[in-house]
Coordinates of C-alpha atoms and ligand atoms in Angstrom, one line a residue:
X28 CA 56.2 56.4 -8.6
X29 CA 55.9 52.9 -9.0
X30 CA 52.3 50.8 -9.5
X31 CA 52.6 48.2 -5.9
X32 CA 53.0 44.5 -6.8
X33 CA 50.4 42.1 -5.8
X34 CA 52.3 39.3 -3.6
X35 CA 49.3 37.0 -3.3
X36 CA 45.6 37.5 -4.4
X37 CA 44.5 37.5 -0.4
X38 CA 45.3 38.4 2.9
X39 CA 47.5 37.8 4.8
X40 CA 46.5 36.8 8.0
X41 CA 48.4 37.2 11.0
X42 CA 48.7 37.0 14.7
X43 CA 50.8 40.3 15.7
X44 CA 51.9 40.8 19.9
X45 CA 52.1 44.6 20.9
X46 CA 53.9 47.1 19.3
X47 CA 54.8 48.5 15.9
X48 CA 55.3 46.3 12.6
X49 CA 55.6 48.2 9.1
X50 CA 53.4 47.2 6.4
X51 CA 55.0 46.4 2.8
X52 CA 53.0 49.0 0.4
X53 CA 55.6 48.2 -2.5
X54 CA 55.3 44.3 -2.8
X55 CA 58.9 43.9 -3.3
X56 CA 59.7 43.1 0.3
X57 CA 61.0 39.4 1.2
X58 CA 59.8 39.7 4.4
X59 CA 55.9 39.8 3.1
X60 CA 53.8 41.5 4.7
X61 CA 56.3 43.6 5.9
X62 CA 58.9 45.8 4.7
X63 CA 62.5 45.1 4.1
X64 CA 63.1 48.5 2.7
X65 CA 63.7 47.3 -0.8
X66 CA 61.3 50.3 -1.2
X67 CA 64.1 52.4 -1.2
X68 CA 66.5 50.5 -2.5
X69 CA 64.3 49.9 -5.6
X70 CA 63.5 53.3 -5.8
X71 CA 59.5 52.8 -5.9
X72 CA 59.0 56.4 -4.4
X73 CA 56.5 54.4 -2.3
X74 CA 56.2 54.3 1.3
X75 CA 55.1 51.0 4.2
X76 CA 52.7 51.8 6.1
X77 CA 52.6 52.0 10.3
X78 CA 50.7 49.6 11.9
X79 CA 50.3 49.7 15.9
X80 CA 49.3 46.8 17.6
X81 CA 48.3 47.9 21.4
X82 CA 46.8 44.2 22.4
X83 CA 47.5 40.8 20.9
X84 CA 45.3 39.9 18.3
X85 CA 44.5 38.6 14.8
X86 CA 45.0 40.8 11.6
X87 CA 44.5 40.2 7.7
X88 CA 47.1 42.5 5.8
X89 CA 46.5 43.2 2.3
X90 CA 48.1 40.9 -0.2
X91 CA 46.8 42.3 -3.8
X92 CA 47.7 45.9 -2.7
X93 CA 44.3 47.6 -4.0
X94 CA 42.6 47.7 -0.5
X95 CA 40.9 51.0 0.1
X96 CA 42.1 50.4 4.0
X97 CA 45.8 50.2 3.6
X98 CA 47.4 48.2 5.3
X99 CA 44.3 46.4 6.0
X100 CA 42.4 43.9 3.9
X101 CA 38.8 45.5 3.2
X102 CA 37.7 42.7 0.5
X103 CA 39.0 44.0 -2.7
X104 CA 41.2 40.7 -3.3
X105 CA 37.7 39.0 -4.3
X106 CA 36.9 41.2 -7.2
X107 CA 39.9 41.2 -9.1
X108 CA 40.2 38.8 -11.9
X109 CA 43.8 38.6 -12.5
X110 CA 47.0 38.7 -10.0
X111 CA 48.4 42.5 -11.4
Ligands
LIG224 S1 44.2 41.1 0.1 FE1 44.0 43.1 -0.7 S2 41.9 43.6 -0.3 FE2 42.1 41.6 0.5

């Protein structure tokens, strides 16, 4: 399986309608935050991640790819030192 890539050292913060987006747990998307399903064609072994949106609203997905609440942010971003 493949280590995810960091695609920026924060969130990213979005506005999302109803319904059901996929989350990009690979990093090699080019459709960031989401996936493209490069994860496949890349071979990562890695999977995105559902996300189901019942009521407009605001969201922060995770950019550095070490949160601990996939595909959420949960703060991790500020104690890394380096993008990995
Ligand atoms: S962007 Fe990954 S924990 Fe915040």
């Amino acid at each position: 399986m493949t280590e995810p890539k960091q695609t920026q050292a924060g969130p990213y913060v979005v506005e999302l309608g109803p319904g059901e987006y996929w989350w990009c747990s690979c990093g090699l998307s080019d459709n960031q935050p989401f996936c493209d399903g490069t994860h496949d064609t890349a071979g990562t072994g890695l999977k995105p991640l559902r996300i189901e949106i019942a009521k407009r609203r605001e969201v922060a997905l995770c950019g550095c790819r070490q949160s601990k609440n996939k595909p959420f942010c949960d703060g991790t971003h500020e104690t890394l030192e380096t993008p990995s």
